[in-house]
Coordinates of C-alpha atoms in Angstrom, one line a residue:
Chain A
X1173 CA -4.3 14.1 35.5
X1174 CA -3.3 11.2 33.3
X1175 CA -4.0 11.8 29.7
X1176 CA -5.6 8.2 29.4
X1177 CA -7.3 6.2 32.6
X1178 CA -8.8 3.8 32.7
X1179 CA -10.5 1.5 35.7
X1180 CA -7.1 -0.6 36.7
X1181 CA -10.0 -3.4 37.8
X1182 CA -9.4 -6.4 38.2
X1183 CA -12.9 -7.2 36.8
X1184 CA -13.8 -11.1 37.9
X1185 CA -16.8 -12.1 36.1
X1186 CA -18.4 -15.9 35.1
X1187 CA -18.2 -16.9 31.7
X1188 CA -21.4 -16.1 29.4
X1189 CA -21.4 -12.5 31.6
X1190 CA -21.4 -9.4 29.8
X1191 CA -18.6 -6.8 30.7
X1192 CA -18.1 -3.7 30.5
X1193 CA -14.9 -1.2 30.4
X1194 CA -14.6 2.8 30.3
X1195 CA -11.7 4.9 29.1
X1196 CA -11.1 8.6 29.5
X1197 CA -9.1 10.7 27.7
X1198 CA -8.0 14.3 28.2
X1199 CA -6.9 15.5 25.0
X1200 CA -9.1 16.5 23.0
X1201 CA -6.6 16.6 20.2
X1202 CA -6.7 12.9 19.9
X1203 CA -7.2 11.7 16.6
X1204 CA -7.7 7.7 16.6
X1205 CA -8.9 5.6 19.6
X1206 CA -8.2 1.3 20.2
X1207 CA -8.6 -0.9 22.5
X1208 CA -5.4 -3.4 22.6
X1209 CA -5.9 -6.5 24.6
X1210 CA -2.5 -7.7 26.4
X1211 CA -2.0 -11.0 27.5
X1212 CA 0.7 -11.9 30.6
X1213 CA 4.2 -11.4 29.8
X1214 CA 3.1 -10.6 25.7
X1215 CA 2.9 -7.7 23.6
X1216 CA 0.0 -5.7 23.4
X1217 CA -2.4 -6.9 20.2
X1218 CA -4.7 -4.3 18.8
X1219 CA -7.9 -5.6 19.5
X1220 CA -9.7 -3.3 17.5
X1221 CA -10.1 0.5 16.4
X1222 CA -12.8 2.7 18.1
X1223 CA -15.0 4.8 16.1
X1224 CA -17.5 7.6 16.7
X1225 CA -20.7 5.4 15.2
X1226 CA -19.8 2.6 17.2
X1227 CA -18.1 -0.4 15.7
X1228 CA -18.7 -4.3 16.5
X1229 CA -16.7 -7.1 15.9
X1230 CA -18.5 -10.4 17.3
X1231 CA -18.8 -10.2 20.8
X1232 CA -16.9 -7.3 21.1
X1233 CA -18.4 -3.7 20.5
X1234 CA -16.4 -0.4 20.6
X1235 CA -17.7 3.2 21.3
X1236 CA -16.6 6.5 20.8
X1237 CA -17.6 9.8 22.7
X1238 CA -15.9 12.5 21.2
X1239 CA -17.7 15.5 23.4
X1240 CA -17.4 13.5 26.9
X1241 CA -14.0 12.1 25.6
X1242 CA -14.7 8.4 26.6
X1243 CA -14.1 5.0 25.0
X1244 CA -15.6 1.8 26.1
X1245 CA -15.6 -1.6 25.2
X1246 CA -18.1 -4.0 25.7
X1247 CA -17.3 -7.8 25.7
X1248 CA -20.4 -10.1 25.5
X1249 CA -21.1 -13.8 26.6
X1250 CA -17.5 -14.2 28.0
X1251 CA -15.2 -16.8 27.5
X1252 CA -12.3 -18.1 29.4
X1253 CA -10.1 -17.4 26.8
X1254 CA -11.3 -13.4 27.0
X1255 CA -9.0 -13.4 30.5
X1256 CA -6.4 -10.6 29.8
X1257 CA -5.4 -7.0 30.5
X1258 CA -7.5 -4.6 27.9
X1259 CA -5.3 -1.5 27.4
X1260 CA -6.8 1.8 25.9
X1261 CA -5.3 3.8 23.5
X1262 CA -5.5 7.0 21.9
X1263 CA -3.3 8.4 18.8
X1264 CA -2.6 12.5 18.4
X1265 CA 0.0 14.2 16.7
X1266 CA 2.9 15.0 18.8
X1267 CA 3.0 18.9 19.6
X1268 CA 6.2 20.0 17.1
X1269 CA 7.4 16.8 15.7
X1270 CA 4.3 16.1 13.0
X1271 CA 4.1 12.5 13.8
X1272 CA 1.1 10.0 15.5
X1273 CA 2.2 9.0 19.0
X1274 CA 0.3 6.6 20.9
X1275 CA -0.8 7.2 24.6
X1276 CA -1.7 4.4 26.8
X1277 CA -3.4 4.0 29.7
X1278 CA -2.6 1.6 32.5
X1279 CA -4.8 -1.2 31.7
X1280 CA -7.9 -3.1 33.1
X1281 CA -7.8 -6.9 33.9
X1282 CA -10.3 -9.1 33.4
X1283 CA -10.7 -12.4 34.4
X1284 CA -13.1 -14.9 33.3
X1285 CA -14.4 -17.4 35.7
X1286 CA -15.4 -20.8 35.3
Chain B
X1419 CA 4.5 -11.5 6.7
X1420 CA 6.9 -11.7 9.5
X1421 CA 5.7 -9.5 12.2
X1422 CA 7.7 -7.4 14.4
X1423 CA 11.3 -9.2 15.6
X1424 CA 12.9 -8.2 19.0
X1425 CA 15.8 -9.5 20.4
X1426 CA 17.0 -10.3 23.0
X1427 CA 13.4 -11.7 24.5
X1428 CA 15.4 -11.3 28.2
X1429 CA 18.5 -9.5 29.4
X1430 CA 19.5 -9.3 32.5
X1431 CA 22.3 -6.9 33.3
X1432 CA 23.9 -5.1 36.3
X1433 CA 24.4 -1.7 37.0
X1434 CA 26.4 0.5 34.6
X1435 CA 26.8 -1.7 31.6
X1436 CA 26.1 -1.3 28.6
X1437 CA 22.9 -3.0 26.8
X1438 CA 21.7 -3.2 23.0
X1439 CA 18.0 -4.0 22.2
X1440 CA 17.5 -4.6 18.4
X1441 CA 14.4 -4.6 16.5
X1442 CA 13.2 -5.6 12.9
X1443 CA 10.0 -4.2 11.5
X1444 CA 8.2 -5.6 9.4
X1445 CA 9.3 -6.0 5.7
X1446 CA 8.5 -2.7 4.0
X1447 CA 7.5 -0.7 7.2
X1448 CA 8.9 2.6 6.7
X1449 CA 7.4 3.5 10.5
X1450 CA 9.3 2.2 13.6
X1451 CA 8.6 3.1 17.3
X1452 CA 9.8 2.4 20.6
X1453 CA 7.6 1.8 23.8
X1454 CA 8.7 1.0 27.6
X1455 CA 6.7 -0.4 30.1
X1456 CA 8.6 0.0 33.5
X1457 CA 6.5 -2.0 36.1
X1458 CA 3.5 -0.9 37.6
X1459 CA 3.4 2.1 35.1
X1460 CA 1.9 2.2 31.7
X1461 CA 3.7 1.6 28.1
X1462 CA 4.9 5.0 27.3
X1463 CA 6.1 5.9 23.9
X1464 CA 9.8 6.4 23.7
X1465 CA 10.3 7.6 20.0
X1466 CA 9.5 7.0 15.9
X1467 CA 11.4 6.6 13.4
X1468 CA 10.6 7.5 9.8
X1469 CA 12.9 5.4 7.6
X1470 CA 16.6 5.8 8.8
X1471 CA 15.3 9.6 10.4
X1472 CA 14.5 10.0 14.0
X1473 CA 10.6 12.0 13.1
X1474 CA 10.0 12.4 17.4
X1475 CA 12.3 11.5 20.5
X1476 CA 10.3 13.3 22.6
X1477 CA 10.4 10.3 25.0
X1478 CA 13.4 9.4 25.0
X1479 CA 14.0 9.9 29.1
X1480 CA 17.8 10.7 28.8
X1481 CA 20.8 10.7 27.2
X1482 CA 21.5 7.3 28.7
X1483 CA 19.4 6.1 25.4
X1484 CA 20.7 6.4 21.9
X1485 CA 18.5 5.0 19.4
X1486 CA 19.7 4.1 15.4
X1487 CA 18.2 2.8 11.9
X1488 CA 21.0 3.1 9.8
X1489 CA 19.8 2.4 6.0
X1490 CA 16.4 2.5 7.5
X1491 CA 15.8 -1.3 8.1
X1492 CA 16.6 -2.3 12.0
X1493 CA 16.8 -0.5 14.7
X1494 CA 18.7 -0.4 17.9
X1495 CA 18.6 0.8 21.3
X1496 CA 21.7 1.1 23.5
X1497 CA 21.4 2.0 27.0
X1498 CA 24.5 2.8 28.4
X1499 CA 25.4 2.8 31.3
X1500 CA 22.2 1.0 32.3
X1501 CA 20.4 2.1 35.5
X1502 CA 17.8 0.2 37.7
X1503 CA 15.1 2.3 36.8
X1504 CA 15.9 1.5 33.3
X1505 CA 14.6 -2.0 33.8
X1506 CA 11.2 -2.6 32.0
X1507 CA 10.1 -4.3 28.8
X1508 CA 11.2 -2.7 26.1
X1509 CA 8.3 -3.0 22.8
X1510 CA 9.1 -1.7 19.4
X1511 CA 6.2 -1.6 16.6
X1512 CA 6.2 -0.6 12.9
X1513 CA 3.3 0.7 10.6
X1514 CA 3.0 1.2 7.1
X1515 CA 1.5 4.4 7.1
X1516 CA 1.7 7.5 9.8
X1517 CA 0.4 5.2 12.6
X1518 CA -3.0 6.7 12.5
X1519 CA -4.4 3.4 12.3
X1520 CA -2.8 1.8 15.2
X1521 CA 0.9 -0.5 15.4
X1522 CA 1.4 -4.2 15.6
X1523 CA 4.0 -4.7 18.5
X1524 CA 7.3 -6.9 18.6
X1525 CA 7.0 -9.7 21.9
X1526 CA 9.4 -6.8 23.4
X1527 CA 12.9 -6.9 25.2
X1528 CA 12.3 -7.5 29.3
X1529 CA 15.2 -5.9 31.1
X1530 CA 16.4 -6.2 34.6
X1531 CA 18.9 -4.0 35.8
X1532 CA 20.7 -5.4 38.7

């Protein structure tokens, strides 16, 4: 079992739709939680952190479920500009060396439709 | 601020030679890391540096890879002799702190191996 999966997608939706995207996680060592977003051929840009009481920034809202160890991001009234791959991420200290490493998961597209 | 440098953007090589990825953190980042992205797969952590000191190179997938930070500033990593499966995009980040709070990524090294 991957440590982070996530729904590969692609998700096609029309702009204004709401989306929605899940993320499991199977270490429950895992410290910190984001959501990057990843545009084609780019580097992956932290979107925004995920915490346990839920966090919202604009049309974007982030939750945390610590005891079913699942993330989700929500993504309201779409734009066109939203169209990207959203990559989860969870942080955890690697076993031995003391240090955060971060542990992806594959991705989930999304495009926006016209 | 500067963000993350990488350079080259592209390299393409063939078989058995030798390549050098360089990155620069950003100014005052004591916390670099290398990431790879090999198609199809998703961006797995390679290894973290703490200042000049390698802290984890738990991913490092061979002793094909030798990663530096001498005086603790830029960073390189030399693949030699390159291999096809070595061909990916290459992403290095840099925090200020542990990483705890996520990374902001270079625009990464894509490298064919031919």
């Amino acid at each position: 079992r991957k440590e982070v999966e996530q729904d590969p997608g692609p998700f096609n939706v029309p702009e204004g739709a709401t989306v929605a995207f899940n993320c499991t996680y199977s270490n429950s060592a895992s410290q910190s939680f984001f959501w990057y977003r990843q545009d084609c051929r780019k580097e992956p840009k932290l979107l925004m952190s995920v915490y346990s009481s839920g966090n919202e920034d604009g049309r974007f809202t982030a939750q945390l479920n610590r005891a079913s160890q699942y993330i989700s991001l929500l993504i309201r009234d779409s734009k066109l500009s939203d169209s990207a791959t959203y990559l989860c991420a969870v942080n955890r200290v690697a076993p031995g060396a003391g240090s955060y490493q971060l542990t992806f998961g594959k991705g989930t597209k999304l495009s926006v439709i016209p | 601020e500067a963000g993350v440098t990488q350079f080259p953007s592209h390299s393409v090589i063939e078989k058995g030679q030798t390549v050098t990825l360089r990155c620069d953190p950003i100014s005052g980042h004591d916390n670099l890391y290398w990431y790879r992205r090999v198609m199809g797969k998703e961006i797995k952590f390679l290894l973290h540096f703490v200042k000049e000191s390698k802290q984890d190179e738990s991913g490092m997938p061979n002793n094909r890879f030798l990663a530096e930070r001498t005086g603790g500033t830029y960073s390189t990593l030399k693949v030699q002799p390159a291999e096809l499966e070595d061909s990916g995009v290459y992403f290095c980040a840099s925090s200020q702190d542990t990483g705890i709070g996520g990374y902001t990524f270079g625009s990464g090294t894509r490298l064919t191996v031919v």
